[in-house]
PDB file of C-alpha atoms in Angstrom:
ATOM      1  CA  UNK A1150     -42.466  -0.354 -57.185  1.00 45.00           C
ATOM      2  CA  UNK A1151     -41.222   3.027 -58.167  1.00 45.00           C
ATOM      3  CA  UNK A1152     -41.441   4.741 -61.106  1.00 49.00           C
ATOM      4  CA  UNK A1153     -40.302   8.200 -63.047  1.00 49.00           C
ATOM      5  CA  UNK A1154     -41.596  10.318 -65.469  1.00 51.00           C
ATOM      6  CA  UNK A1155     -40.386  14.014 -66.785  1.00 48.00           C
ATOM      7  CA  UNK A1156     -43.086  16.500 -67.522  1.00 51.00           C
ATOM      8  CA  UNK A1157     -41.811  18.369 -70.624  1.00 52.00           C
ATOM      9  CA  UNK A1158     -43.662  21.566 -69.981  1.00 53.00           C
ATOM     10  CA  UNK A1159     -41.750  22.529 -66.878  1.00 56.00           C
ATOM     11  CA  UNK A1160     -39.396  19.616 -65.735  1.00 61.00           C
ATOM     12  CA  UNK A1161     -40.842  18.569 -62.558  1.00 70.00           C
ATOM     13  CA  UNK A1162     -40.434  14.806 -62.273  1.00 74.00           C
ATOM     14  CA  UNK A1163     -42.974  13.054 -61.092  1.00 72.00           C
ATOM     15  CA  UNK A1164     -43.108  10.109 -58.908  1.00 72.00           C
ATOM     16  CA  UNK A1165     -45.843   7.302 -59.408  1.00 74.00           C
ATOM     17  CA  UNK A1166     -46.217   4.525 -57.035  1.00 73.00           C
ATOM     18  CA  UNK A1167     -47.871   1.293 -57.985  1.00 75.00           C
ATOM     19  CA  UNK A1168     -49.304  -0.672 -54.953  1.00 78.00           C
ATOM     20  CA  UNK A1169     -47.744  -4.276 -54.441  1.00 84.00           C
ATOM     21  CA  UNK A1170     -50.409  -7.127 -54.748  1.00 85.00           C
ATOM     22  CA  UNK A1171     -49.918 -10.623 -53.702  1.00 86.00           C
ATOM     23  CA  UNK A1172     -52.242 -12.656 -55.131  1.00 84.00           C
ATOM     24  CA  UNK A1173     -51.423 -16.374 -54.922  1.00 85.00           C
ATOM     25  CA  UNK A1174     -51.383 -16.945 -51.496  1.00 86.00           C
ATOM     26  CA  UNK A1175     -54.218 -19.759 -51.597  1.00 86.00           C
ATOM     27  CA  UNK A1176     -52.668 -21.655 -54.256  1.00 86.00           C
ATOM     28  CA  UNK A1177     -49.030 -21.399 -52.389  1.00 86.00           C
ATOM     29  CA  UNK A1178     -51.251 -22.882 -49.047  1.00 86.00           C
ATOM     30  CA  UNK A1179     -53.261 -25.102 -51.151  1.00 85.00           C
ATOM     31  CA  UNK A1180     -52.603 -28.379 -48.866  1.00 83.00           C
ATOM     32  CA  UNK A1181     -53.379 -26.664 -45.847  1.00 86.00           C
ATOM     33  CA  UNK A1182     -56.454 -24.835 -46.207  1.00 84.00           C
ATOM     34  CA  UNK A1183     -58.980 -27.162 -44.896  1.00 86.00           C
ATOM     35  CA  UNK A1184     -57.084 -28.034 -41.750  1.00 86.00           C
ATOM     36  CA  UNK A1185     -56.876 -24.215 -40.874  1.00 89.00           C
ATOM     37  CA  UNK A1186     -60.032 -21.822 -38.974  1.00 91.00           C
ATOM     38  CA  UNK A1187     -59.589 -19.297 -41.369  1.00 93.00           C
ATOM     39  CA  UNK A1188     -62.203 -17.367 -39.247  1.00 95.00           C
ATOM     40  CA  UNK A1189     -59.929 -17.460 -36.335  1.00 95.00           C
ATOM     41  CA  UNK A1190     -56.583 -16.315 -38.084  1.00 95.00           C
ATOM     42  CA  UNK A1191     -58.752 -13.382 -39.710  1.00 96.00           C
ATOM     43  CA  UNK A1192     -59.922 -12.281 -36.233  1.00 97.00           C
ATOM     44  CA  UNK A1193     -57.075 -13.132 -34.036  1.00 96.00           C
ATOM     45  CA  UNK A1194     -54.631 -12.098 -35.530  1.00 96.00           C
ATOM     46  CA  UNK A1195     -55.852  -9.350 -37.900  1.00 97.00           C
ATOM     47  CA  UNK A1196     -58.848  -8.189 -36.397  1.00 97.00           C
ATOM     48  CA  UNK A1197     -60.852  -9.104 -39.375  1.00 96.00           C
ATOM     49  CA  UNK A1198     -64.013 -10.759 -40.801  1.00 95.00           C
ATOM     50  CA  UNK A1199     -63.429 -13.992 -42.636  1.00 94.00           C
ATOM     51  CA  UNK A1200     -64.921 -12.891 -45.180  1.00 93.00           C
ATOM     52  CA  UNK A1201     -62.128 -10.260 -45.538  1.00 94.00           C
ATOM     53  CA  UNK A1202     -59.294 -12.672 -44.748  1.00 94.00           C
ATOM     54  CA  UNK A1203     -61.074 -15.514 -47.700  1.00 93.00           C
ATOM     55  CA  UNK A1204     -61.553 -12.291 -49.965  1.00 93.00           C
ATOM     56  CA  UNK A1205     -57.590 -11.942 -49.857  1.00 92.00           C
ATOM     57  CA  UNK A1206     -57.019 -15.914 -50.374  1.00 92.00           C
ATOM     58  CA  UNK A1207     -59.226 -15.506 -53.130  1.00 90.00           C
ATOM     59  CA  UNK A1208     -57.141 -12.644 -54.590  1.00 90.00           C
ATOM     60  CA  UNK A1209     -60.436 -10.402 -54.737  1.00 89.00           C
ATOM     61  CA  UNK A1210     -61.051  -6.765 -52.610  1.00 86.00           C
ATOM     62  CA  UNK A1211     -64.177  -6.515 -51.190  1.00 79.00           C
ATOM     63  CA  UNK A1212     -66.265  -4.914 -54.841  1.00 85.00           C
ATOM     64  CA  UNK A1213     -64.786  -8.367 -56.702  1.00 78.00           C
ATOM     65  CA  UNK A1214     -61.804  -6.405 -58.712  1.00 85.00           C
ATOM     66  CA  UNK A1215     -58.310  -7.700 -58.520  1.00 87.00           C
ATOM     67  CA  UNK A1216     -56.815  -7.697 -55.102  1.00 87.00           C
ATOM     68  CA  UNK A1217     -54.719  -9.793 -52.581  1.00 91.00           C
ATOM     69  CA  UNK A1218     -51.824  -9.108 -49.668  1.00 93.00           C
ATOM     70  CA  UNK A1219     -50.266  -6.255 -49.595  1.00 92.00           C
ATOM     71  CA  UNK A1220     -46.332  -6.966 -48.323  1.00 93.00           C
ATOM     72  CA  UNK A1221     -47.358  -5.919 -44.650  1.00 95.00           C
ATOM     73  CA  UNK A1222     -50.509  -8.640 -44.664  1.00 95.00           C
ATOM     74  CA  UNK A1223     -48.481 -11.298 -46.241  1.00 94.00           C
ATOM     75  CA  UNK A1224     -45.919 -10.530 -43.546  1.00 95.00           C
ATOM     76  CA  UNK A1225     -48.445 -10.609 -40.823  1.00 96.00           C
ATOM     77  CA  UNK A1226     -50.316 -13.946 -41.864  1.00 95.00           C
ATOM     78  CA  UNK A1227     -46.393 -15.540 -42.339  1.00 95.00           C
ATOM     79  CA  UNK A1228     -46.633 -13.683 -38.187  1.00 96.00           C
ATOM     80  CA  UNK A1229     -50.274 -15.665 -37.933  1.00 95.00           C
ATOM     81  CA  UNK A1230     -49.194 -19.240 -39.325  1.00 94.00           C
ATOM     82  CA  UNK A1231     -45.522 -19.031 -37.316  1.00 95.00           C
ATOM     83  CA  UNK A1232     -47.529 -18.712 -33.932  1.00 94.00           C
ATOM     84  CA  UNK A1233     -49.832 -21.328 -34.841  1.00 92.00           C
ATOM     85  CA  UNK A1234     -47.520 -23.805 -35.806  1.00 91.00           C
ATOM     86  CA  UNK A1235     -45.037 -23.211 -32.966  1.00 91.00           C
ATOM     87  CA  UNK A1236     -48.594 -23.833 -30.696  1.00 89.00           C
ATOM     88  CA  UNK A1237     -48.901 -27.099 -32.507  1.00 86.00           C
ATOM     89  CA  UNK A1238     -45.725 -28.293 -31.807  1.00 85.00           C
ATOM     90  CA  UNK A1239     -45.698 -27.288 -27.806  1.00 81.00           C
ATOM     91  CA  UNK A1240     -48.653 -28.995 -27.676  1.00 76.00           C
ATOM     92  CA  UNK A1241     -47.481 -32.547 -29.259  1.00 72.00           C
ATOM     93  CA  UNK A1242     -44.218 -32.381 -27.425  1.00 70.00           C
ATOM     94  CA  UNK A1243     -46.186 -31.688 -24.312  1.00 65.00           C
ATOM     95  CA  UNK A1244     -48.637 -34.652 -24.996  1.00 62.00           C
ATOM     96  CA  UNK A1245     -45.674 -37.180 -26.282  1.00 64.00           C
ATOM     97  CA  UNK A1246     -44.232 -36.942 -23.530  1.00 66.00           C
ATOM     98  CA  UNK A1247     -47.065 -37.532 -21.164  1.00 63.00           C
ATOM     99  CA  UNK A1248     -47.929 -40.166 -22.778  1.00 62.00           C
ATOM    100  CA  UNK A1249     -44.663 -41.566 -22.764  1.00 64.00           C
ATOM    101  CA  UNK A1250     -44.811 -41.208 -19.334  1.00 62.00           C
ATOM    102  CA  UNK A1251     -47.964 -42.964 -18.218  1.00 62.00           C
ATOM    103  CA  UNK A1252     -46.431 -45.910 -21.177  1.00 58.00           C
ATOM    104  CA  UNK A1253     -43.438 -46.234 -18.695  1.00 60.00           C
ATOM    105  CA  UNK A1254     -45.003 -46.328 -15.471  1.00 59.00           C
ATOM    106  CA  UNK A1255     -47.728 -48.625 -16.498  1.00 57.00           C
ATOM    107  CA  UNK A1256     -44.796 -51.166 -17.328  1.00 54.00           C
ATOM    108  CA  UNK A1257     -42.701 -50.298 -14.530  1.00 58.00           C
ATOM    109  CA  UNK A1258     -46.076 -51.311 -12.339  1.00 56.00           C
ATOM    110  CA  UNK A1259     -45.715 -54.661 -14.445  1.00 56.00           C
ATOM    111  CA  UNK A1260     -48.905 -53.632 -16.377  1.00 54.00           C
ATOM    112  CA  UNK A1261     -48.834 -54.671 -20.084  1.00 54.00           C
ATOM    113  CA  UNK A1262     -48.820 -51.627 -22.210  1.00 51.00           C
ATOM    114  CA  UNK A1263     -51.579 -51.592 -24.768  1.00 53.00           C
ATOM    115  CA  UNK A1264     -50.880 -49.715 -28.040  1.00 53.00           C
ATOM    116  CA  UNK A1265     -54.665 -48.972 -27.972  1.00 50.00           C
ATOM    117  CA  UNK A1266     -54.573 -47.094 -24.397  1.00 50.00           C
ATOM    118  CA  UNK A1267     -51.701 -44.779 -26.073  1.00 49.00           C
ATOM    119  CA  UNK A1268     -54.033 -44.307 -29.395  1.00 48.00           C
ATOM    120  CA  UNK A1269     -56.690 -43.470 -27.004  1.00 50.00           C
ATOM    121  CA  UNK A1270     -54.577 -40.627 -25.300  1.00 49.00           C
ATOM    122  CA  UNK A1271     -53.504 -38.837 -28.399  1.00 50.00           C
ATOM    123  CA  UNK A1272     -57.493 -38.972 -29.011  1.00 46.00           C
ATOM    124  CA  UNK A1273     -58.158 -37.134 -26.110  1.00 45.00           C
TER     125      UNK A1273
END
C-alpha cells in the first residue's frame, strides 16, 4: 500500500510504504490444521522452524507483536498446500485403482470378494 505526502518546506514528496500483513490465515484453515505436519510444510517448503511457520498462523513475529504472511509467504504456503494436495490425490487414485484391481481378479478367480479385504488395503 502506497502512500503520499508533500513536505511544505521544500516540496519534495515523499513516498511511505506500509508493509502488507496477512493475519488470518489459521482461522481461514481452521478445519484442516490438525490433519496437516505443520513442521514439515515449514521446513520443506520454506526452509523454516515450526515454530516460525505456527508464529505466522498465529498472526505473531517472533518478539509477540502483530505479524502474519506477507503476500510472497501467503503465495508460497497456497505453493506448499497445492503440492500437497495434488500428492494426496496421486496417491488415492494410485491405490483405488489397485485395489480395484486385486477386487476384480479375486472374482474373476471365482473368489468371493470381501468388503473387509478392500478396508484392509486402504489401511495399509
Amino acid at each position: 500500500m502506497r502512500g503520499r505526502a508533500s513536505n511544505k518546506n521544500n516540496d519534495m514528496e515523499t513516498v511511505i510504504q506500509q508493509k502488507t500483513i496477512i493475519s488470518d490465515v489459521k482461522q481461514k484453515m481452521s478445519d484442516i490444521l490438525i490433519a496437516i505436519s505443520w513442521r514439515e510444510i515449514a521446513r520443506t517448503y520454506f526452509g523454516k522452524s515450526s515454530s516460525w511457520l505456527y508464529h505466522k498462523l498465529d498472526g505473531i513475529d517472533g518478539n509477540g507483536g502483530a505479524g502474519g504472511f506477507t503476500p510472497e509467504e501467503a503465495k508460497q504456503l497456497k505453493g506448499a498446500l497445492c503440492d500437497l494436495s495434488d500428492r494426496i490425490t496421486s496417491r488415492s487414485r494410485f491405490n483405488l485403482t489397485l485395489a480395484l484391481f486385486n477386487l476384480t481378479l479375486s472374482v474373476k478367480a471365482g473368489q468371493p470378494a470381501h468388503g473387509s479385504q478392500l478396508w484392509a488395503f486402504f489401511i495399509h
